[in-house]
Structure formats: structure tokens, C-alpha cells
């Protein structure tokens, strides 16, 4: 049972921590972190947890009663933790790679062979890709075929790539004649794509949202419906609440609806700029330094 496993985990964690003698233990949620952070706090070693999502996971909720501090990616996560606890809360944001912040538009355009004067749509579904987003994109491809004002970067996920290419061909689109479509299974240099994007279509994972907001990009978010405790919808609704994003639920997603939302935003420069500003306000490019600072304060 999970109780037995956790107990064994706690005993093992105590043993490791006593041997290793850390100055501080940082947990990032999930069942693996639970026994380790708990053992550290029982041994009076300073502890810190980091909650990436708006809606905290079970482990972090439980640990928040014992740790010295709770670092939050989203300010609104505070309301989902117990009220009566000692832990100090600090909105730090979620660390992202420096290269994402540093890469400029010109570098991105050159590396992806894109045009500077077109609106650029960046579509991806997290590390595995997303079949529902991929399917909805077929209508978008039909609409923007031979288009002179819109270009699309679409990262399909490795296992979905061939399916997407077949679907696009079946829709009567000859990809070798479309220089405004960049469709790829995977992109190791995401910084190029972020640097050129005017609008993002994405799930609502915490890391991607941290990157999108740090860059100050507007988005259409389609939360993954099977995420633990539906945390992706909480993340997406948070951006929507502050005017940084439009949310479409997975069960309501169609190609037509997605296309309508893209058109609305690409035809309304003011709305797009407003969303970009709101996104930037939610972003935390200094997240890593904030967490390091918090660690120093605790120690």
C-alpha cells in the first residue's frame, strides 16, 4: 500500500539525510519529494518547497505545514494552501533557461528561415505533443494556405509527426509549396520559436507557462484534461483571469473554434498587445535568483 511505501521511504530518507548532512532540502512536489522533505524537517534541517502550479499537489499541501518556506510560481496558489500554517510564502516564479530570455527576434527568424513581416503562430502541446491540438490545426492549415500575412511553427511531438503530415496532405495541402509552414516533430532550440512568436497555442503546463509569460507572449491555452487534480485548467484560468490568455477546453476544441480565436486576435492588434502586456506582468524572468535568495534567507 502507499502508506507502507511512504513509511519505508521516510525511514530510508532519514538515513540518507543523516549521512549526507545537507544545509537545506528543497522539494518540488510529487510523492518522491514527500518522505525526503518530511524526514529533513523532523531532523530540524531547513526545508523549502516549490509549487509550480496554481492548484498545489497533495504532497506540497501536506508539507506546507512543516517547511520553513513555500516558493510559488503563481501568486494565486496561496489561496489553495491551508490558512493556519507557519510557512512563509514567496512568489518566486518558475526557473527558465537564460537563453530563452536572451534570444532576439532576428536570431529566431534567421535560424527558422521565417519572414520578418508576417504574424507568427507557435503551436506545441508539451513534450509529448497533443493529438487534439494537432487535429484542430488541420482547419487552420486549410485557411492559411498560400497566406501572405501568417506563418506557422508547429511542433507536433515525435510520435504524432507522420500522422499530422498525412492529415495535412489529405486536406489537399502540398507542403513543399508552402514556405509559411514549419512543421517539425521536435525543436531543441525552443528559444528561436519563442523569439519570433506573436501568438502561442499550447497546453497549460507550468514550465511552458513560465516561459511564455517571461517572454510576455499572448496565448490560446488548451489545458490537458487528464492532468493530476486538473491542475492545467487552474493554470490556464489564471492567465485568462489576468487577461493574458484565451482558454479553450479540450472537450470543446474544434478546428473551427481554434481558427476563430486565432483570427480574432490576429485581426485586433490592440487586443494582442494588451494580452502581451498582461502576460509580461505575470512573468518572472528572475525566478532562479528569487529562489536562490530565498534559500540564502532560510539558511
PDB file of C-alpha atoms in Angstrom, residues 21-161:
ATOM      1  CA  UNK A  21      24.018  16.270   6.364  1.00  0.00           C
ATOM      2  CA  UNK A  22      22.565  18.828   3.900  1.00  0.00           C
ATOM      3  CA  UNK A  23      22.239  22.511   4.880  1.00  0.00           C
ATOM      4  CA  UNK A  24      18.805  22.666   3.279  1.00  0.00           C
ATOM      5  CA  UNK A  25      16.363  20.354   1.498  1.00  0.00           C
ATOM      6  CA  UNK A  26      14.272  21.664  -1.408  1.00  0.00           C
ATOM      7  CA  UNK A  27      11.228  19.696  -2.594  1.00  0.00           C
ATOM      8  CA  UNK A  28       9.373  20.308  -5.833  1.00  0.00           C
ATOM      9  CA  UNK A  29       6.246  18.275  -5.114  1.00  0.00           C
ATOM     10  CA  UNK A  30       5.255  14.758  -6.077  1.00  0.00           C
ATOM     11  CA  UNK A  31       5.303  11.585  -3.980  1.00  0.00           C
ATOM     12  CA  UNK A  32       9.064  11.180  -4.322  1.00  0.00           C
ATOM     13  CA  UNK A  33       9.772  14.501  -2.594  1.00  0.00           C
ATOM     14  CA  UNK A  34       7.344  13.850   0.278  1.00  0.00           C
ATOM     15  CA  UNK A  35       9.337  11.484   2.530  1.00  0.00           C
ATOM     16  CA  UNK A  36      12.629  13.335   1.884  1.00  0.00           C
ATOM     17  CA  UNK A  37      11.336  16.790   2.879  1.00  0.00           C
ATOM     18  CA  UNK A  38       9.402  15.334   5.801  1.00  0.00           C
ATOM     19  CA  UNK A  39      12.474  13.479   7.102  1.00  0.00           C
ATOM     20  CA  UNK A  40      14.557  16.664   6.838  1.00  0.00           C
ATOM     21  CA  UNK A  41      12.032  18.713   8.807  1.00  0.00           C
ATOM     22  CA  UNK A  42      11.862  16.002  11.512  1.00  0.00           C
ATOM     23  CA  UNK A  43      15.658  16.202  11.759  1.00  0.00           C
ATOM     24  CA  UNK A  44      15.387  20.017  12.147  1.00  0.00           C
ATOM     25  CA  UNK A  45      17.120  20.664   8.808  1.00  0.00           C
ATOM     26  CA  UNK A  46      15.819  23.786   6.992  1.00  0.00           C
ATOM     27  CA  UNK A  47      13.287  22.923   4.274  1.00  0.00           C
ATOM     28  CA  UNK A  48      11.701  24.680   1.323  1.00  0.00           C
ATOM     29  CA  UNK A  49       9.111  23.545  -1.204  1.00  0.00           C
ATOM     30  CA  UNK A  50       8.416  24.968  -4.650  1.00  0.00           C
ATOM     31  CA  UNK A  51       4.886  24.770  -6.094  1.00  0.00           C
ATOM     32  CA  UNK A  52       4.838  25.129  -9.871  1.00  0.00           C
ATOM     33  CA  UNK A  53       1.073  25.088 -10.421  1.00  0.00           C
ATOM     34  CA  UNK A  54      -1.804  27.315  -9.344  1.00  0.00           C
ATOM     35  CA  UNK A  55      -3.521  24.344  -7.706  1.00  0.00           C
ATOM     36  CA  UNK A  56      -0.981  22.661  -5.415  1.00  0.00           C
ATOM     37  CA  UNK A  57      -0.465  18.919  -5.397  1.00  0.00           C
ATOM     38  CA  UNK A  58      -1.356  16.789  -2.367  1.00  0.00           C
ATOM     39  CA  UNK A  59       2.282  16.368  -1.265  1.00  0.00           C
ATOM     40  CA  UNK A  60       3.051  20.088  -1.215  1.00  0.00           C
ATOM     41  CA  UNK A  61      -0.191  20.886   0.617  1.00  0.00           C
ATOM     42  CA  UNK A  62       0.757  18.386   3.288  1.00  0.00           C
ATOM     43  CA  UNK A  63       4.403  19.523   3.523  1.00  0.00           C
ATOM     44  CA  UNK A  64       3.483  23.228   3.675  1.00  0.00           C
ATOM     45  CA  UNK A  65       2.564  22.749   7.355  1.00  0.00           C
ATOM     46  CA  UNK A  66       6.121  21.743   8.220  1.00  0.00           C
ATOM     47  CA  UNK A  67       8.535  23.609   5.940  1.00  0.00           C
ATOM     48  CA  UNK A  68      10.338  26.918   6.545  1.00  0.00           C
ATOM     49  CA  UNK A  69       9.101  28.493   3.324  1.00  0.00           C
ATOM     50  CA  UNK A  70       6.914  27.854   0.291  1.00  0.00           C
ATOM     51  CA  UNK A  71       8.061  29.243  -3.067  1.00  0.00           C
ATOM     52  CA  UNK A  72       5.210  29.809  -5.527  1.00  0.00           C
ATOM     53  CA  UNK A  73       5.198  30.060  -9.294  1.00  0.00           C
ATOM     54  CA  UNK A  74       1.749  31.718  -9.272  1.00  0.00           C
ATOM     55  CA  UNK A  75       0.681  34.282  -6.626  1.00  0.00           C
ATOM     56  CA  UNK A  76      -2.858  32.859  -6.726  1.00  0.00           C
ATOM     57  CA  UNK A  77      -1.675  29.456  -5.470  1.00  0.00           C
ATOM     58  CA  UNK A  78      -1.614  30.890  -1.935  1.00  0.00           C
ATOM     59  CA  UNK A  79      -5.416  30.561  -1.604  1.00  0.00           C
ATOM     60  CA  UNK A  80      -5.284  26.763  -2.011  1.00  0.00           C
ATOM     61  CA  UNK A  81      -2.903  26.159   0.896  1.00  0.00           C
ATOM     62  CA  UNK A  82      -4.160  25.782   4.477  1.00  0.00           C
ATOM     63  CA  UNK A  83      -4.653  29.143   6.234  1.00  0.00           C
ATOM     64  CA  UNK A  84      -3.271  28.384   9.639  1.00  0.00           C
ATOM     65  CA  UNK A  85       0.278  27.389   8.842  1.00  0.00           C
ATOM     66  CA  UNK A  86       3.639  28.793   9.815  1.00  0.00           C
ATOM     67  CA  UNK A  87       5.319  28.537   6.419  1.00  0.00           C
ATOM     68  CA  UNK A  88       6.317  31.772   4.719  1.00  0.00           C
ATOM     69  CA  UNK A  89       5.099  32.218   1.170  1.00  0.00           C
ATOM     70  CA  UNK A  90       7.096  33.899  -1.522  1.00  0.00           C
ATOM     71  CA  UNK A  91       6.173  34.293  -5.180  1.00  0.00           C
ATOM     72  CA  UNK A  92       9.420  33.394  -6.928  1.00  0.00           C
ATOM     73  CA  UNK A  93       8.206  32.208 -10.322  1.00  0.00           C
ATOM     74  CA  UNK A  94       9.484  29.092 -12.079  1.00  0.00           C
ATOM     75  CA  UNK A  95      13.135  29.000 -13.250  1.00  0.00           C
ATOM     76  CA  UNK A  96      13.599  29.049 -17.015  1.00  0.00           C
ATOM     77  CA  UNK A  97      16.688  28.812 -19.202  1.00  0.00           C
ATOM     78  CA  UNK A  98      18.529  32.122 -19.686  1.00  0.00           C
ATOM     79  CA  UNK A  99      18.868  31.540 -23.427  1.00  0.00           C
ATOM     80  CA  UNK A 100      15.070  31.815 -23.794  1.00  0.00           C
ATOM     81  CA  UNK A 101      15.178  35.359 -22.451  1.00  0.00           C
ATOM     82  CA  UNK A 102      18.310  36.367 -24.358  1.00  0.00           C
ATOM     83  CA  UNK A 103      17.456  35.189 -27.886  1.00  0.00           C
ATOM     84  CA  UNK A 104      16.171  38.043 -30.050  1.00  0.00           C
ATOM     85  CA  UNK A 105      13.700  38.010 -32.929  1.00  0.00           C
ATOM     86  CA  UNK A 106      16.299  38.405 -35.672  1.00  0.00           C
ATOM     87  CA  UNK A 107      18.233  35.340 -34.455  1.00  0.00           C
ATOM     88  CA  UNK A 108      14.995  33.339 -34.327  1.00  0.00           C
ATOM     89  CA  UNK A 109      13.888  34.376 -37.817  1.00  0.00           C
ATOM     90  CA  UNK A 110      17.291  33.526 -39.322  1.00  0.00           C
ATOM     91  CA  UNK A 111      17.521  30.116 -37.669  1.00  0.00           C
ATOM     92  CA  UNK A 112      13.969  29.106 -38.577  1.00  0.00           C
ATOM     93  CA  UNK A 113      14.076  30.681 -42.093  1.00  0.00           C
ATOM     94  CA  UNK A 114      10.976  32.801 -41.472  1.00  0.00           C
ATOM     95  CA  UNK A 115       9.818  36.177 -42.800  1.00  0.00           C
ATOM     96  CA  UNK A 116      10.053  39.275 -40.575  1.00  0.00           C
ATOM     97  CA  UNK A 117       6.831  40.917 -41.783  1.00  0.00           C
ATOM     98  CA  UNK A 118       4.364  38.085 -41.042  1.00  0.00           C
ATOM     99  CA  UNK A 119       2.356  37.249 -37.945  1.00  0.00           C
ATOM    100  CA  UNK A 120       3.885  34.100 -36.449  1.00  0.00           C
ATOM    101  CA  UNK A 121       1.825  31.447 -34.722  1.00  0.00           C
ATOM    102  CA  UNK A 122       3.688  28.956 -32.494  1.00  0.00           C
ATOM    103  CA  UNK A 123       1.840  25.706 -31.771  1.00  0.00           C
ATOM    104  CA  UNK A 124       3.029  22.959 -29.426  1.00  0.00           C
ATOM    105  CA  UNK A 125       1.482  20.533 -26.971  1.00  0.00           C
ATOM    106  CA  UNK A 126       4.146  19.986 -24.324  1.00  0.00           C
ATOM    107  CA  UNK A 127       6.961  17.465 -24.555  1.00  0.00           C
ATOM    108  CA  UNK A 128       4.817  14.637 -25.949  1.00  0.00           C
ATOM    109  CA  UNK A 129       2.774  16.774 -28.324  1.00  0.00           C
ATOM    110  CA  UNK A 130      -1.020  16.796 -28.280  1.00  0.00           C
ATOM    111  CA  UNK A 131      -3.209  14.944 -30.760  1.00  0.00           C
ATOM    112  CA  UNK A 132      -6.292  17.081 -30.081  1.00  0.00           C
ATOM    113  CA  UNK A 133      -4.358  20.293 -30.840  1.00  0.00           C
ATOM    114  CA  UNK A 134      -2.758  18.626 -33.881  1.00  0.00           C
ATOM    115  CA  UNK A 135      -6.175  17.580 -35.231  1.00  0.00           C
ATOM    116  CA  UNK A 136      -7.671  21.045 -34.701  1.00  0.00           C
ATOM    117  CA  UNK A 137      -4.767  22.576 -36.631  1.00  0.00           C
ATOM    118  CA  UNK A 138      -5.828  20.962 -39.942  1.00  0.00           C
ATOM    119  CA  UNK A 139      -8.586  23.586 -40.414  1.00  0.00           C
ATOM    120  CA  UNK A 140      -6.036  26.293 -39.576  1.00  0.00           C
ATOM    121  CA  UNK A 141      -3.711  24.953 -42.293  1.00  0.00           C
ATOM    122  CA  UNK A 142      -6.548  24.981 -44.816  1.00  0.00           C
ATOM    123  CA  UNK A 143      -7.305  28.607 -44.003  1.00  0.00           C
ATOM    124  CA  UNK A 144      -3.739  29.941 -44.184  1.00  0.00           C
ATOM    125  CA  UNK A 145      -2.621  28.041 -47.266  1.00  0.00           C
ATOM    126  CA  UNK A 146      -0.663  30.443 -49.559  1.00  0.00           C
ATOM    127  CA  UNK A 147      -1.232  33.184 -46.969  1.00  0.00           C
ATOM    128  CA  UNK A 148       0.986  36.248 -47.181  1.00  0.00           C
ATOM    129  CA  UNK A 149       0.455  37.529 -43.639  1.00  0.00           C
ATOM    130  CA  UNK A 150       0.578  34.438 -41.373  1.00  0.00           C
ATOM    131  CA  UNK A 151       3.321  31.850 -40.819  1.00  0.00           C
ATOM    132  CA  UNK A 152       3.120  28.839 -38.520  1.00  0.00           C
ATOM    133  CA  UNK A 153       5.664  26.910 -36.441  1.00  0.00           C
ATOM    134  CA  UNK A 154       4.050  23.657 -35.334  1.00  0.00           C
ATOM    135  CA  UNK A 155       5.882  21.210 -33.053  1.00  0.00           C
ATOM    136  CA  UNK A 156       3.839  18.023 -33.244  1.00  0.00           C
ATOM    137  CA  UNK A 157       5.635  15.677 -30.845  1.00  0.00           C
ATOM    138  CA  UNK A 158       7.746  12.830 -32.247  1.00  0.00           C
ATOM    139  CA  UNK A 159       5.094  10.116 -32.241  1.00  0.00           C
ATOM    140  CA  UNK A 160       2.466  12.310 -33.928  1.00  0.00           C
ATOM    141  CA  UNK A 161       4.547  13.890 -36.671  1.00  0.00           C
TER     142      UNK A 161
END
